[in-house]
PDB file of C-alpha atoms in Angstrom:
ATOM      1  CA  MET A   1     182.500   7.453 -87.334  1.00 76.00           C
ATOM      2  CA  PRO A   2     181.760   3.797 -86.508  1.00 70.00           C
ATOM      3  CA  GLY A   3     184.876   1.976 -85.418  1.00 62.00           C
ATOM      4  CA  LEU A   4     185.727  -1.291 -83.693  1.00 64.00           C
ATOM      5  CA  SER A   5     186.009  -2.411 -80.099  1.00 52.00           C
ATOM      6  CA  PRO A   6     189.639  -2.615 -78.883  1.00 62.00           C
ATOM      7  CA  VAL A   7     189.540  -6.428 -78.921  1.00 47.00           C
ATOM      8  CA  ARG A   8     188.141  -6.638 -82.459  1.00 58.00           C
ATOM      9  CA  GLY A   9     190.465  -3.875 -83.599  1.00 51.00           C
ATOM     10  CA  LEU A  10     193.553  -5.635 -82.266  1.00 56.00           C
ATOM     11  CA  GLY A  11     192.452  -8.904 -83.830  1.00 50.00           C
ATOM     12  CA  ALA A  12     191.880  -7.328 -87.239  1.00 51.00           C
ATOM     13  CA  GLU A  13     195.216  -5.526 -87.064  1.00 45.00           C
ATOM     14  CA  ALA A  14     197.058  -8.716 -86.098  1.00 53.00           C
ATOM     15  CA  GLY A  15     195.606 -10.452 -89.135  1.00 47.00           C
ATOM     16  CA  ARG A  16     196.638  -7.615 -91.450  1.00 44.00           C
ATOM     17  CA  ALA A  17     200.119  -7.590 -89.922  1.00 45.00           C
ATOM     18  CA  ALA A  18     200.564 -11.314 -90.528  1.00 40.00           C
ATOM     19  CA  VAL A  19     199.659 -10.891 -94.195  1.00 42.00           C
ATOM     20  CA  ARG A  20     202.007  -7.924 -94.570  1.00 46.00           C
ATOM     21  CA  LEU A  21     204.907  -9.775 -92.940  1.00 39.00           C
ATOM     22  CA  ALA A  22     204.364 -12.694 -95.303  1.00 37.00           C
ATOM     23  CA  ARG A  23     204.456 -10.350 -98.324  1.00 43.00           C
ATOM     24  CA  LEU A  24     207.298  -8.146 -97.086  1.00 39.00           C
ATOM     25  CA  PRO A  25     210.233 -10.092 -98.626  1.00 40.00           C
ATOM     26  CA  PHE A  26     208.527 -10.053-102.023  1.00 38.00           C
ATOM     27  CA  ASP A  27     207.637  -6.364-101.777  1.00 46.00           C
ATOM     28  CA  LEU A  28     211.181  -5.422-100.769  1.00 40.00           C
ATOM     29  CA  ALA A  29     212.572  -7.486-103.643  1.00 42.00           C
ATOM     30  CA  VAL A  30     210.293  -5.670-106.098  1.00 43.00           C
ATOM     31  CA  GLU A  31     211.353  -2.338-104.603  1.00 45.00           C
ATOM     32  CA  GLY A  32     215.022  -3.234-104.967  1.00 42.00           C
ATOM     33  CA  VAL A  33     214.690  -4.411-108.562  1.00 39.00           C
ATOM     34  CA  GLY A  34     212.811  -1.238-109.401  1.00 43.00           C
ATOM     35  CA  GLN A  35     215.601   0.922-108.021  1.00 40.00           C
ATOM     36  CA  LEU A  36     218.247  -1.013-109.953  1.00 38.00           C
ATOM     37  CA  THR A  37     216.372  -0.631-113.209  1.00 39.00           C
ATOM     38  CA  GLY A  38     215.513   3.005-112.592  1.00 42.00           C
ATOM     39  CA  LEU A  39     211.764   2.444-112.604  1.00 37.00           C
ATOM     40  CA  LEU A  40     211.090   3.913-109.194  1.00 37.00           C
ATOM     41  CA  GLY A  41     211.414   7.552-108.348  1.00 40.00           C
ATOM     42  CA  HIS A  42     209.569   8.565-111.496  1.00 41.00           C
ATOM     43  CA  ALA A  43     205.896   9.215-112.014  1.00 39.00           C
ATOM     44  CA  GLN A  44     204.194   6.398-113.846  1.00 41.00           C
ATOM     45  CA  PRO A  45     201.307   6.953-116.259  1.00 37.00           C
ATOM     46  CA  SER A  46     197.882   5.790-115.270  1.00 38.00           C
ATOM     47  CA  ARG A  47     196.913   2.301-116.295  1.00 39.00           C
ATOM     48  CA  SER A  48     193.717   3.809-117.701  1.00 38.00           C
ATOM     49  CA  THR A  49     195.487   6.055-120.190  1.00 36.00           C
ATOM     50  CA  VAL A  50     197.064   5.563-123.573  1.00 32.00           C
ATOM     51  CA  ASP A  51     200.006   7.711-124.639  1.00 37.00           C
ATOM     52  CA  GLY A  52     198.798  10.681-126.601  1.00 37.00           C
ATOM     53  CA  GLU A  53     195.150  10.208-125.664  1.00 40.00           C
ATOM     54  CA  PRO A  54     193.291  11.953-122.841  1.00 40.00           C
ATOM     55  CA  ALA A  55     192.071   9.819-119.954  1.00 41.00           C
ATOM     56  CA  GLN A  56     188.339   9.265-119.847  1.00 44.00           C
ATOM     57  CA  ALA A  57     187.049  10.155-116.385  1.00 41.00           C
ATOM     58  CA  GLU A  58     183.830   8.601-115.192  1.00 48.00           C
ATOM     59  CA  SER A  59     182.640  11.848-113.616  1.00 51.00           C
ATOM     60  CA  GLY A  60     185.350  14.379-114.330  1.00 66.00           C
ATOM     61  CA  VAL A  61     187.048  13.788-110.959  1.00 88.00           C
ATOM     62  CA  PRO A  62     190.443  12.129-111.465  1.00 95.00           C
ATOM     63  CA  VAL A  63     191.762  10.553-108.234  1.00 96.00           C
ATOM     64  CA  LEU A  64     195.457   9.968-107.539  1.00 97.00           C
ATOM     65  CA  LEU A  65     196.289   7.271-104.969  1.00 95.00           C
ATOM     66  CA  VAL A  66     199.551   7.820-103.077  1.00 94.00           C
ATOM     67  CA  HIS A  67     200.923   4.788-101.238  1.00 90.00           C
ATOM     68  CA  GLY A  68     202.885   4.742 -98.004  1.00 87.00           C
ATOM     69  CA  LEU A  69     206.161   3.103 -97.044  1.00 80.00           C
ATOM     70  CA  ALA A  70     206.617  -0.348 -98.681  1.00 66.00           C
ATOM     71  CA  ASP A  71     202.887  -0.901 -99.271  1.00 68.00           C
ATOM     72  CA  ARG A  72     202.612   0.148-102.872  1.00 64.00           C
ATOM     73  CA  GLU A  73     200.475  -2.556-104.426  1.00 69.00           C
ATOM     74  CA  TRP A  74     198.132  -3.820-101.710  1.00 74.00           C
ATOM     75  CA  VAL A  75     196.783  -0.478-100.495  1.00 80.00           C
ATOM     76  CA  VAL A  76     196.345   1.009-103.975  1.00 83.00           C
ATOM     77  CA  SER A  77     194.551  -2.032-105.377  1.00 85.00           C
ATOM     78  CA  SER A  78     192.375  -2.313-102.254  1.00 85.00           C
ATOM     79  CA  LEU A  79     191.363   1.341-102.433  1.00 89.00           C
ATOM     80  CA  GLN A  80     190.594   1.059-106.145  1.00 89.00           C
ATOM     81  CA  ARG A  81     188.308  -1.898-105.511  1.00 90.00           C
ATOM     82  CA  GLY A  82     186.605  -0.236-102.554  1.00 91.00           C
ATOM     83  CA  LEU A  83     186.017   3.047-104.359  1.00 92.00           C
ATOM     84  CA  GLY A  84     184.959   1.572-107.689  1.00 88.00           C
ATOM     85  CA  GLY A  85     181.543   2.601-108.931  1.00 86.00           C
ATOM     86  CA  CYS A  86     181.312   5.806-106.890  1.00 87.00           C
ATOM     87  CA  GLY A  87     181.303   7.933-110.044  1.00 85.00           C
ATOM     88  CA  ALA A  88     184.876   9.202-109.734  1.00 90.00           C
ATOM     89  CA  GLY A  89     187.796   8.344-111.949  1.00 88.00           C
ATOM     90  CA  PRO A  90     190.132   7.581-113.464  1.00 91.00           C
ATOM     91  CA  PHE A  91     192.050   6.239-110.435  1.00 93.00           C
ATOM     92  CA  VAL A  92     195.752   6.847-110.963  1.00 92.00           C
ATOM     93  CA  PRO A  93     198.309   4.968-108.831  1.00 92.00           C
ATOM     94  CA  VAL A  94     201.312   7.215-108.124  1.00 89.00           C
ATOM     95  CA  THR A  95     204.693   5.504-107.966  1.00 80.00           C
ATOM     96  CA  TYR A  96     207.622   7.023-106.096  1.00 78.00           C
ATOM     97  CA  ASN A  97     210.632   5.540-104.371  1.00 71.00           C
ATOM     98  CA  GLY A  98     209.315   4.407-100.984  1.00 61.00           C
ATOM     99  CA  LEU A  99     212.897   4.324 -99.684  1.00 61.00           C
ATOM    100  CA  SER A 100     213.693   7.813-100.975  1.00 64.00           C
ATOM    101  CA  PRO A 101     215.762   9.877 -98.546  1.00 66.00           C
ATOM    102  CA  ASP A 102     213.397  12.835 -98.795  1.00 88.00           C
ATOM    103  CA  ILE A 103     209.645  13.498 -98.625  1.00 94.00           C
ATOM    104  CA  ARG A 104     210.224  16.604-100.723  1.00 95.00           C
ATOM    105  CA  ALA A 105     211.595  14.536-103.614  1.00 93.00           C
ATOM    106  CA  ALA A 106     208.583  12.219-103.475  1.00 92.00           C
ATOM    107  CA  ALA A 107     206.309  15.275-103.489  1.00 95.00           C
ATOM    108  CA  ARG A 108     207.962  16.561-106.642  1.00 95.00           C
ATOM    109  CA  VAL A 109     207.349  13.188-108.292  1.00 93.00           C
ATOM    110  CA  LEU A 110     203.710  13.440-107.238  1.00 95.00           C
ATOM    111  CA  GLY A 111     203.562  16.909-108.783  1.00 96.00           C
ATOM    112  CA  GLU A 112     204.729  15.502-112.121  1.00 95.00           C
ATOM    113  CA  GLN A 113     201.942  12.916-112.053  1.00 95.00           C
ATOM    114  CA  VAL A 114     199.331  15.508-111.067  1.00 97.00           C
ATOM    115  CA  GLU A 115     200.294  17.759-113.966  1.00 96.00           C
ATOM    116  CA  LEU A 116     200.307  14.779-116.346  1.00 95.00           C
ATOM    117  CA  THR A 117     196.828  13.769-115.192  1.00 95.00           C
ATOM    118  CA  VAL A 118     195.460  17.313-115.374  1.00 94.00           C
ATOM    119  CA  GLY A 119     196.784  17.602-118.919  1.00 92.00           C
ATOM    120  CA  ARG A 120     195.222  14.324-119.985  1.00 92.00           C
ATOM    121  CA  CYS A 121     191.897  15.136-118.336  1.00 90.00           C
ATOM    122  CA  ALA A 122     191.329  18.460-120.112  1.00 88.00           C
ATOM    123  CA  GLY A 123     192.564  20.588-117.223  1.00 89.00           C
ATOM    124  CA  GLN A 124     190.217  19.144-114.624  1.00 91.00           C
ATOM    125  CA  PRO A 125     191.275  19.386-110.966  1.00 94.00           C
ATOM    126  CA  VAL A 126     192.170  16.186-109.149  1.00 96.00           C
ATOM    127  CA  VAL A 127     191.683  14.603-105.732  1.00 97.00           C
ATOM    128  CA  LEU A 128     194.645  13.168-103.815  1.00 98.00           C
ATOM    129  CA  ILE A 129     194.214  10.209-101.449  1.00 97.00           C
ATOM    130  CA  GLY A 130     197.327   9.431 -99.419  1.00 96.00           C
ATOM    131  CA  TYR A 131     197.855   6.547 -97.019  1.00 94.00           C
ATOM    132  CA  SER A 132     200.345   6.845 -94.152  1.00 93.00           C
ATOM    133  CA  LEU A 133     203.551   8.428 -95.529  1.00 93.00           C
ATOM    134  CA  GLY A 134     201.671   9.057 -98.788  1.00 93.00           C
ATOM    135  CA  GLY A 135     199.446  11.530 -96.958  1.00 96.00           C
ATOM    136  CA  LEU A 136     202.477  13.594 -95.959  1.00 96.00           C
ATOM    137  CA  VAL A 137     203.799  13.464 -99.528  1.00 96.00           C
ATOM    138  CA  ALA A 138     200.427  14.701-100.800  1.00 97.00           C
ATOM    139  CA  ARG A 139     200.198  17.426 -98.173  1.00 98.00           C
ATOM    140  CA  TYR A 140     203.735  18.663 -98.835  1.00 98.00           C
ATOM    141  CA  TYR A 141     203.053  18.923-102.559  1.00 98.00           C
ATOM    142  CA  VAL A 142     199.786  20.802-102.070  1.00 98.00           C
ATOM    143  CA  GLN A 143     200.884  23.036 -99.200  1.00 98.00           C
ATOM    144  CA  ARG A 144     204.526  23.752-100.043  1.00 97.00           C
ATOM    145  CA  LEU A 145     204.922  23.222-103.798  1.00 97.00           C
ATOM    146  CA  GLY A 146     201.847  25.067-105.032  1.00 97.00           C
ATOM    147  CA  GLY A 147     199.822  21.966-105.753  1.00 97.00           C
ATOM    148  CA  HIS A 148     196.668  23.544-104.355  1.00 97.00           C
ATOM    149  CA  VAL A 149     196.042  25.127-107.757  1.00 96.00           C
ATOM    150  CA  HIS A 150     195.322  21.636-109.146  1.00 96.00           C
ATOM    151  CA  VAL A 151     194.052  19.849-106.022  1.00 97.00           C
ATOM    152  CA  PRO A 152     190.916  21.140-104.271  1.00 96.00           C
ATOM    153  CA  LEU A 153     190.653  18.083-101.984  1.00 97.00           C
ATOM    154  CA  VAL A 154     193.244  15.974-100.146  1.00 98.00           C
ATOM    155  CA  ILE A 155     192.177  12.876 -98.179  1.00 98.00           C
ATOM    156  CA  THR A 156     194.704  11.276 -95.835  1.00 98.00           C
ATOM    157  CA  LEU A 157     194.454   7.918 -94.093  1.00 97.00           C
ATOM    158  CA  ALA A 158     196.528   7.100 -90.976  1.00 96.00           C
ATOM    159  CA  THR A 159     199.067   9.831 -91.774  1.00 97.00           C
ATOM    160  CA  PRO A 160     201.499  11.132 -89.102  1.00 97.00           C
ATOM    161  CA  HIS A 161     200.864  14.821 -89.766  1.00 98.00           C
ATOM    162  CA  GLY A 162     202.570  15.778 -86.526  1.00 97.00           C
ATOM    163  CA  GLY A 163     205.220  13.097 -86.760  1.00 96.00           C
ATOM    164  CA  THR A 164     205.261   9.945 -84.657  1.00 94.00           C
ATOM    165  CA  ALA A 165     207.143   8.752 -81.606  1.00 93.00           C
ATOM    166  CA  THR A 166     207.748   5.409 -83.324  1.00 90.00           C
ATOM    167  CA  ALA A 167     210.155   7.153 -85.710  1.00 88.00           C
ATOM    168  CA  LEU A 168     212.396   7.913 -82.734  1.00 88.00           C
ATOM    169  CA  LEU A 169     212.961   4.168 -82.331  1.00 83.00           C
ATOM    170  CA  ALA A 170     213.345   3.426 -86.038  1.00 71.00           C
ATOM    171  CA  PRO A 171     216.700   2.995 -87.830  1.00 73.00           C
ATOM    172  CA  PRO A 172     218.355   6.353 -88.663  1.00 73.00           C
ATOM    173  CA  HIS A 173     217.222   6.390 -92.279  1.00 74.00           C
ATOM    174  CA  PRO A 174     216.914   9.974 -93.645  1.00 79.00           C
ATOM    175  CA  LEU A 175     213.240   9.521 -94.553  1.00 81.00           C
ATOM    176  CA  LEU A 176     212.340   8.047 -91.158  1.00 84.00           C
ATOM    177  CA  ARG A 177     214.084  10.960 -89.465  1.00 88.00           C
ATOM    178  CA  GLN A 178     211.677  13.263 -91.310  1.00 92.00           C
ATOM    179  CA  LEU A 179     208.798  11.522 -89.490  1.00 92.00           C
ATOM    180  CA  ARG A 180     210.183  12.467 -86.090  1.00 94.00           C
ATOM    181  CA  PRO A 181     208.255  15.234 -84.304  1.00 94.00           C
ATOM    182  CA  GLY A 182     209.891  18.591 -84.937  1.00 94.00           C
ATOM    183  CA  SER A 183     211.793  17.474 -88.051  1.00 95.00           C
ATOM    184  CA  GLU A 184     212.705  20.041 -90.693  1.00 95.00           C
ATOM    185  CA  VAL A 185     209.984  18.828 -93.064  1.00 96.00           C
ATOM    186  CA  LEU A 186     207.296  18.869 -90.371  1.00 97.00           C
ATOM    187  CA  THR A 187     208.444  22.336 -89.322  1.00 97.00           C
ATOM    188  CA  GLU A 188     207.914  23.462 -92.921  1.00 97.00           C
ATOM    189  CA  LEU A 189     204.381  22.042 -92.855  1.00 98.00           C
ATOM    190  CA  ALA A 190     203.678  23.893 -89.605  1.00 97.00           C
ATOM    191  CA  ALA A 191     204.737  27.219 -91.176  1.00 97.00           C
ATOM    192  CA  PRO A 192     202.104  29.764 -92.337  1.00 97.00           C
ATOM    193  CA  ALA A 193     200.158  28.616 -95.404  1.00 97.00           C
ATOM    194  CA  ALA A 194     197.627  31.362 -95.963  1.00 94.00           C
ATOM    195  CA  GLY A 195     197.701  30.867 -99.737  1.00 93.00           C
ATOM    196  CA  CYS A 196     196.776  27.167 -99.640  1.00 97.00           C
ATOM    197  CA  ARG A 197     193.172  26.831-100.845  1.00 94.00           C
ATOM    198  CA  SER A 198     192.825  23.043-100.733  1.00 97.00           C
ATOM    199  CA  ARG A 199     190.471  21.277 -98.372  1.00 97.00           C
ATOM    200  CA  PHE A 200     191.880  18.419 -96.233  1.00 98.00           C
ATOM    201  CA  VAL A 201     190.089  15.469 -94.631  1.00 98.00           C
ATOM    202  CA  ALA A 202     192.301  13.426 -92.288  1.00 98.00           C
ATOM    203  CA  PHE A 203     191.155  10.036 -90.999  1.00 98.00           C
ATOM    204  CA  TYR A 204     193.040   8.935 -87.877  1.00 98.00           C
ATOM    205  CA  SER A 205     192.619   6.322 -85.150  1.00 95.00           C
ATOM    206  CA  ASP A 206     193.158   5.996 -81.423  1.00 94.00           C
ATOM    207  CA  LEU A 207     194.530   2.461 -81.984  1.00 92.00           C
ATOM    208  CA  ASP A 208     197.118   3.330 -84.624  1.00 93.00           C
ATOM    209  CA  GLU A 209     200.341   1.607 -83.563  1.00 90.00           C
ATOM    210  CA  ALA A 210     202.397   3.510 -86.157  1.00 90.00           C
ATOM    211  CA  VAL A 211     201.138   7.042 -85.357  1.00 94.00           C
ATOM    212  CA  VAL A 212     201.875   7.733 -81.690  1.00 93.00           C
ATOM    213  CA  PRO A 213     200.300   9.555 -79.973  1.00 95.00           C
ATOM    214  CA  ALA A 214     197.041   9.342 -81.914  1.00 94.00           C
ATOM    215  CA  ALA A 215     196.523  13.120 -82.025  1.00 96.00           C
ATOM    216  CA  ARG A 216     199.508  13.401 -84.373  1.00 97.00           C
ATOM    217  CA  GLY A 217     197.293  11.910 -87.076  1.00 97.00           C
ATOM    218  CA  ARG A 218     195.255  15.151 -87.083  1.00 98.00           C
ATOM    219  CA  ILE A 219     195.867  18.261 -89.160  1.00 98.00           C
ATOM    220  CA  ASP A 220     195.888  21.169 -86.733  1.00 97.00           C
ATOM    221  CA  HIS A 221     196.993  24.203 -88.726  1.00 98.00           C
ATOM    222  CA  PRO A 222     195.359  27.639 -88.446  1.00 97.00           C
ATOM    223  CA  ASP A 223     195.611  28.362 -92.180  1.00 97.00           C
ATOM    224  CA  LEU A 224     194.286  25.060 -93.552  1.00 98.00           C
ATOM    225  CA  LYS A 225     190.669  24.041 -94.102  1.00 97.00           C
ATOM    226  CA  ALA A 226     190.934  20.679 -92.368  1.00 98.00           C
ATOM    227  CA  ARG A 227     188.404  18.169 -91.130  1.00 98.00           C
ATOM    228  CA  ASN A 228     189.735  15.511 -88.743  1.00 98.00           C
ATOM    229  CA  VAL A 229     187.785  12.251 -88.532  1.00 98.00           C
ATOM    230  CA  LEU A 230     188.444   9.943 -85.583  1.00 97.00           C
ATOM    231  CA  VAL A 231     188.001   6.228 -86.357  1.00 95.00           C
ATOM    232  CA  PRO A 232     188.117   4.460 -82.963  1.00 94.00           C
ATOM    233  CA  GLY A 233     189.590   1.040 -82.412  1.00 92.00           C
ATOM    234  CA  VAL A 234     191.132   0.607 -85.879  1.00 92.00           C
ATOM    235  CA  GLY A 235     194.837  -0.081 -86.436  1.00 91.00           C
ATOM    236  CA  HIS A 236     197.231   1.418 -88.950  1.00 93.00           C
ATOM    237  CA  LEU A 237     196.972  -1.399 -91.488  1.00 88.00           C
ATOM    238  CA  THR A 238     193.225  -1.804 -91.075  1.00 89.00           C
ATOM    239  CA  LEU A 239     192.169   1.842 -91.382  1.00 93.00           C
ATOM    240  CA  PRO A 240     192.376   2.219 -95.211  1.00 92.00           C
ATOM    241  CA  LEU A 241     190.314  -0.972 -95.589  1.00 89.00           C
ATOM    242  CA  HIS A 242     187.750  -0.241 -92.845  1.00 92.00           C
ATOM    243  CA  GLN A 243     184.366  -0.188 -94.595  1.00 93.00           C
ATOM    244  CA  PRO A 244     182.978   2.948 -92.860  1.00 95.00           C
ATOM    245  CA  VAL A 245     186.136   4.816 -93.952  1.00 96.00           C
ATOM    246  CA  ILE A 246     185.718   3.570 -97.526  1.00 95.00           C
ATOM    247  CA  ASP A 247     182.060   4.618 -97.446  1.00 95.00           C
ATOM    248  CA  GLU A 248     182.937   8.130 -96.230  1.00 97.00           C
ATOM    249  CA  VAL A 249     185.644   8.530 -98.876  1.00 96.00           C
ATOM    250  CA  ARG A 250     183.174   7.383-101.531  1.00 95.00           C
ATOM    251  CA  ALA A 251     180.716  10.024-100.295  1.00 94.00           C
ATOM    252  CA  LEU A 252     183.409  12.722-100.498  1.00 95.00           C
ATOM    253  CA  LEU A 253     184.270  11.736-104.071  1.00 94.00           C
ATOM    254  CA  THR A 254     180.619  11.566-105.094  1.00 90.00           C
ATOM    255  CA  ALA A 255     180.007  15.038-103.634  1.00 90.00           C
ATOM    256  CA  ALA A 256     183.073  16.364-105.432  1.00 87.00           C
ATOM    257  CA  GLY A 257     181.770  15.047-108.739  1.00 80.00           C
ATOM    258  CA  GLN A 258     178.264  16.384-108.218  1.00 76.00           C
ATOM    259  CA  THR A 259     179.258  19.854-107.049  1.00 68.00           C
ATOM    260  CA  GLY A 260     182.471  20.411-108.977  1.00 63.00           C
ATOM    261  CA  PHE A 261     184.338  20.718-105.653  1.00 58.00           C
ATOM    262  CA  ALA A 262     181.988  23.403-104.358  1.00 49.00           C
ATOM    263  CA  LEU A 263     181.686  21.325-101.205  1.00 43.00           C
ATOM    264  CA  ALA A 264     179.798  22.642 -98.203  1.00 36.00           C
ATOM    265  CA  ARG A 265     182.176  23.709 -95.464  1.00 38.00           C
ATOM    266  CA  PRO A 266     181.214  22.088 -92.159  1.00 37.00           C
ATOM    267  CA  GLY A 267     181.038  23.957 -88.886  1.00 36.00           C
ATOM    268  CA  ARG A 268     184.281  24.923 -87.173  1.00 38.00           C
ATOM    269  CA  ASP A 269     185.410  24.287 -83.650  1.00 37.00           C
ATOM    270  CA  SER A 270     187.151  26.834 -81.440  1.00 32.00           C
ATOM    271  CA  ARG A 271     190.498  26.238 -83.168  1.00 37.00           C
ATOM    272  CA  GLY A 272     189.170  26.853 -86.661  1.00 40.00           C
ATOM    273  CA  LYS A 273     189.157  23.117 -87.405  1.00 49.00           C
ATOM    274  CA  THR A 274     186.404  20.562 -87.739  1.00 47.00           C
ATOM    275  CA  GLU A 275     186.165  17.332 -85.833  1.00 57.00           C
ATOM    276  CA  ASP A 276     184.103  14.175 -86.212  1.00 59.00           C
ATOM    277  CA  ALA A 277     183.940  12.266 -82.965  1.00 50.00           C
ATOM    278  CA  GLY A 278     184.048   8.513 -83.256  1.00 51.00           C
ATOM    279  CA  THR A 279     181.094   6.503 -82.117  1.00 41.00           C
TER     280      THR A 279
END
């Protein structure tokens, strides 16, 4: 997949980081107020639905967007704008407590929203798109909580599927400990999953400062149908907004709508996985 040169990639990432740092106090304040009022930690209904009425999907492919750690609004709104008009929808932002002490709890919240969306969309299956930590939440729900019966396709962006070395240096928060390589949650995800029927597409980068080393952004599991897409020269904050990534996700959603999730399975490498080399 087309990426960026290291110099351009670092420059783009520095710009994104400056914007995020400027917004961080506000985002943390919103997060704190939400916890005090009990708004976070519960699935929120889609903005495109009305209580008691089924959601109207543009193509019969509802898409749930799962944010990462402390990036709830900017990544969801950016993805919605980038994916608009591809024929999929409705797009449902999933809200969970980003400071929750457990990925499992966030995955259960996601499951509530999936079931709510399936019910409002006449039983149609849904696509999950998870950014960073949100990708692990989506994967845990599908792989460990039986979510594969509702979710034929999971797309993850800059997700530490194998954990990340940066979590070893982070404060000892329970959730951050779960991102350490070899954690209990990651050990669960590495366990056999022969019954999981969902297809996974994982976008990862060789310049991701949050997922170290880069290979931990891949899904390498013998029982999962996973396609790993390398996006060279793109940082952690830039990857979900990188236009070639948006274009590829749009193509995946369009194909899902046209084929009813009967997507062609690409060729496999020697490990039973697929790989797109960056260019």
